[in-house]
C-alpha cells in the first residue's frame, strides 16, 4: 500500500512561509501544532493542499528539543 514518507525538514521560501502563516492565522492563538502542506501551481506559486491541526505522529525524533517545547506549550495552556 501507499505509505507517507517524510523527507524534511525542507527549506521554505518567503512566499511559502507567508502562505502558511496566513493559513494558520485564524487558529494561531488556540493551537500548539499546525502543518500546512503545499503544492505549486503552474506559475510556481504555492497553494494550500492540506491543513493539519492534529497529527498522530509529531516526529519529535527529527528535531532535538521539540518534545520539550511541546510539553512546555501544553503546561502554559493549562495555566501552570
Coordinates of N, CA and C in Angstrom, one line a residue:
X1 N 0.8 -1.2 0.0 CA 0.0 0.0 0.0 C 0.9 1.2 0.0
X2 N 0.2 2.4 -0.1 CA 0.9 3.6 -0.1 C 1.2 4.0 1.3
X3 N 2.5 4.5 1.5 CA 2.9 5.0 2.8 C 3.4 6.4 2.7
X4 N 3.1 7.2 3.6 CA 3.6 8.6 3.6 C 5.0 8.6 4.0
X5 N 5.8 9.3 3.3 CA 7.2 9.5 3.5 C 7.6 10.9 3.9
X6 N 8.3 11.0 4.9 CA 8.7 12.4 5.4 C 10.2 12.5 5.0
X7 N 10.5 13.5 4.2 CA 11.9 13.7 3.8 C 12.5 15.0 4.4
X8 N 11.7 15.8 5.1 CA 12.1 17.1 5.5 C 13.0 17.1 6.7
X9 N 13.3 18.2 7.4 CA 12.7 19.5 7.0 C 13.3 20.0 5.7
X10 N 12.5 20.7 5.0 CA 13.0 21.2 3.7 C 13.0 22.7 3.8
X11 N 13.9 23.4 3.1 CA 13.9 24.9 3.2 C 12.6 25.4 2.6
X12 N 12.1 26.6 3.1 CA 10.9 27.2 2.7 C 11.2 28.6 2.1
X13 N 10.5 29.0 1.1 CA 10.6 30.3 0.6 C 9.8 31.3 1.4
X14 N 10.0 32.6 1.2 CA 9.3 33.6 1.8 C 7.8 33.5 1.5
X15 N 7.5 33.2 0.2 CA 6.1 33.0 -0.2 C 5.4 31.9 0.5
X16 N 6.1 30.7 0.6 CA 5.6 29.6 1.3 C 5.3 29.9 2.8
X17 N 6.3 30.5 3.4 CA 6.1 30.9 4.8 C 4.9 31.8 5.0
X18 N 4.8 32.8 4.2 CA 3.7 33.8 4.3 C 2.3 33.0 4.1
X19 N 2.3 32.1 3.1 CA 1.0 31.4 2.9 C 0.7 30.5 4.1
X20 N 1.7 29.8 4.7 CA 1.5 29.0 5.9 C 1.0 29.8 7.1
X21 N 1.6 31.0 7.3 CA 1.2 31.9 8.4 C -0.2 32.4 8.2
X22 N -0.5 32.7 7.0 CA -1.9 33.2 6.7 C -2.9 32.1 6.9
X23 N -2.6 30.8 6.5 CA -3.5 29.7 6.6 C -3.7 29.4 8.1
X24 N -2.7 29.5 8.9 CA -2.8 29.2 10.4 C -3.3 30.4 11.2
X25 N -3.3 31.6 10.7 CA -3.6 32.8 11.5 C -4.9 32.7 12.2
X26 N -6.0 32.2 11.6 CA -7.3 32.1 12.4 C -7.2 31.3 13.6
X27 N -6.2 30.4 13.7 CA -6.2 29.4 14.8 C -4.9 29.6 15.7
X28 N -4.0 30.5 15.3 CA -2.7 30.6 15.9 C -2.7 30.7 17.4
X29 N -3.7 31.4 18.0 CA -3.8 31.6 19.4 C -4.4 30.4 20.2
X30 N -4.8 29.4 19.4 CA -5.5 28.3 20.1 C -4.9 26.9 19.8
X31 N -3.8 26.9 19.0 CA -3.2 25.6 18.7 C -1.7 25.6 19.1
X32 N -1.2 24.4 19.4 CA 0.2 24.2 19.6 C 0.9 23.6 18.4
X33 N 0.2 23.1 17.5 CA 0.7 22.4 16.3 C -0.1 22.8 15.1
X34 N 0.5 23.0 14.0 CA -0.2 23.1 12.7 C 0.8 22.9 11.6
X35 N 0.3 22.2 10.6 CA 1.1 21.9 9.4 C 0.4 22.3 8.2
X36 N 1.0 23.0 7.3 CA 0.4 23.4 6.0 C 1.2 22.6 4.9
X37 N 0.5 21.7 4.3 CA 1.1 21.0 3.1 C 0.8 21.8 1.9
X38 N 1.8 22.0 1.0 CA 1.6 22.8 -0.1 C 2.0 22.1 -1.4
X39 N 1.5 22.6 -2.5 CA 1.9 22.3 -3.9 C 2.1 23.6 -4.6
X40 N 2.7 23.6 -5.7 CA 2.9 24.8 -6.5 C 2.1 24.8 -7.8
X41 N 1.5 25.9 -8.1 CA 0.7 25.9 -9.3 C 1.6 26.1 -10.6
X42 N 1.0 26.2 -11.7 CA 1.7 26.2 -13.0 C 2.7 27.4 -13.0
X43 N 2.4 28.5 -12.3 CA 3.2 29.7 -12.3 C 4.3 29.6 -11.2
X44 N 4.3 28.5 -10.4 CA 5.3 28.3 -9.4 C 4.9 28.9 -8.0
X45 N 3.7 29.4 -7.9 CA 3.2 29.9 -6.7 C 2.7 28.9 -5.7
X46 N 3.0 29.0 -4.4 CA 2.5 27.9 -3.5 C 1.0 28.1 -3.3
X47 N 0.4 26.9 -3.1 CA -1.1 26.9 -2.7 C -1.3 25.8 -1.7
X48 N -2.2 26.0 -0.8 CA -2.5 25.1 0.3 C -3.1 23.8 -0.3
X49 N -2.5 22.7 0.0 CA -3.0 21.4 -0.3 C -3.8 20.7 0.8
X50 N -3.2 20.9 2.0 CA -3.8 20.3 3.2 C -3.4 21.1 4.4
X51 N -4.3 21.3 5.3 CA -4.0 22.0 6.6 C -4.3 21.0 7.7
X52 N -3.3 20.7 8.5 CA -3.4 19.7 9.6 C -3.3 20.4 10.9
X53 N -4.2 20.3 11.8 CA -4.2 20.9 13.1 C -4.0 19.8 14.2
X54 N -4.1 18.5 13.8 CA -3.8 17.4 14.7 C -2.9 16.5 13.9
X55 N -2.1 15.7 14.6 CA -1.2 14.8 13.9 C -1.0 13.6 14.8
X56 N -1.1 12.3 14.3 CA -0.9 11.2 15.2 C 0.6 11.0 15.5
X57 N 1.5 11.4 14.7 CA 2.9 11.3 15.0 C 3.5 12.7 14.8
X58 N 4.1 13.3 15.9 CA 4.6 14.6 15.8 C 6.1 14.6 15.5
X59 N 6.7 13.5 15.2 CA 8.1 13.4 14.7 C 9.1 14.1 15.6
X60 N 8.9 13.9 16.9 CA 9.8 14.5 17.9 C 11.2 14.1 17.6
X61 N 11.4 12.9 17.1 CA 12.8 12.4 17.0 C 13.5 13.1 15.8
X62 N 12.9 13.9 15.0 CA 13.5 14.6 13.9 C 14.1 15.9 14.3
X63 N 13.6 16.5 15.4 CA 14.1 17.8 15.8 C 14.4 17.8 17.3
X64 N 15.7 17.9 17.7 CA 16.0 17.9 19.1 C 15.3 19.0 19.8
X65 N 14.8 18.7 21.0 CA 14.1 19.7 21.8 C 12.7 20.0 21.5
X66 N 12.2 19.4 20.4 CA 10.8 19.6 20.0 C 9.8 19.1 21.0
X67 N 10.1 17.9 21.6 CA 9.1 17.3 22.6 C 9.1 18.2 23.8
X68 N 10.2 18.7 24.3 CA 10.2 19.6 25.4 C 9.5 20.8 25.2
X69 N 9.6 21.4 24.0 CA 8.9 22.7 23.7 C 7.4 22.4 23.6
X70 N 7.0 21.3 23.1 CA 5.6 20.9 23.0 C 5.0 20.8 24.4
X71 N 5.7 20.1 25.3 CA 5.3 19.9 26.7 C 5.1 21.3 27.4
X72 N 6.1 22.1 27.2 CA 6.1 23.5 27.8 C 4.9 24.3 27.3
X73 N 4.5 24.1 26.0 CA 3.3 24.8 25.5 C 2.0 24.2 26.1
X74 N 2.0 22.9 26.3 CA 0.8 22.3 27.0 C 0.7 22.8 28.4
X75 N 1.8 22.9 29.1 CA 1.8 23.4 30.5 C 1.4 24.8 30.6
X76 N 1.9 25.6 29.6 CA 1.4 27.0 29.6 C -0.1 27.1 29.4
X77 N -0.6 26.3 28.4 CA -2.1 26.3 28.1 C -2.9 25.9 29.3
X78 N -2.3 25.0 30.1 CA -3.1 24.6 31.3 C -3.0 25.6 32.5
X79 N -2.2 26.6 32.3 CA -2.1 27.6 33.3 C -1.2 27.3 34.5
X80 N -0.2 26.4 34.3 CA 0.7 26.0 35.4 C 2.0 26.8 35.3

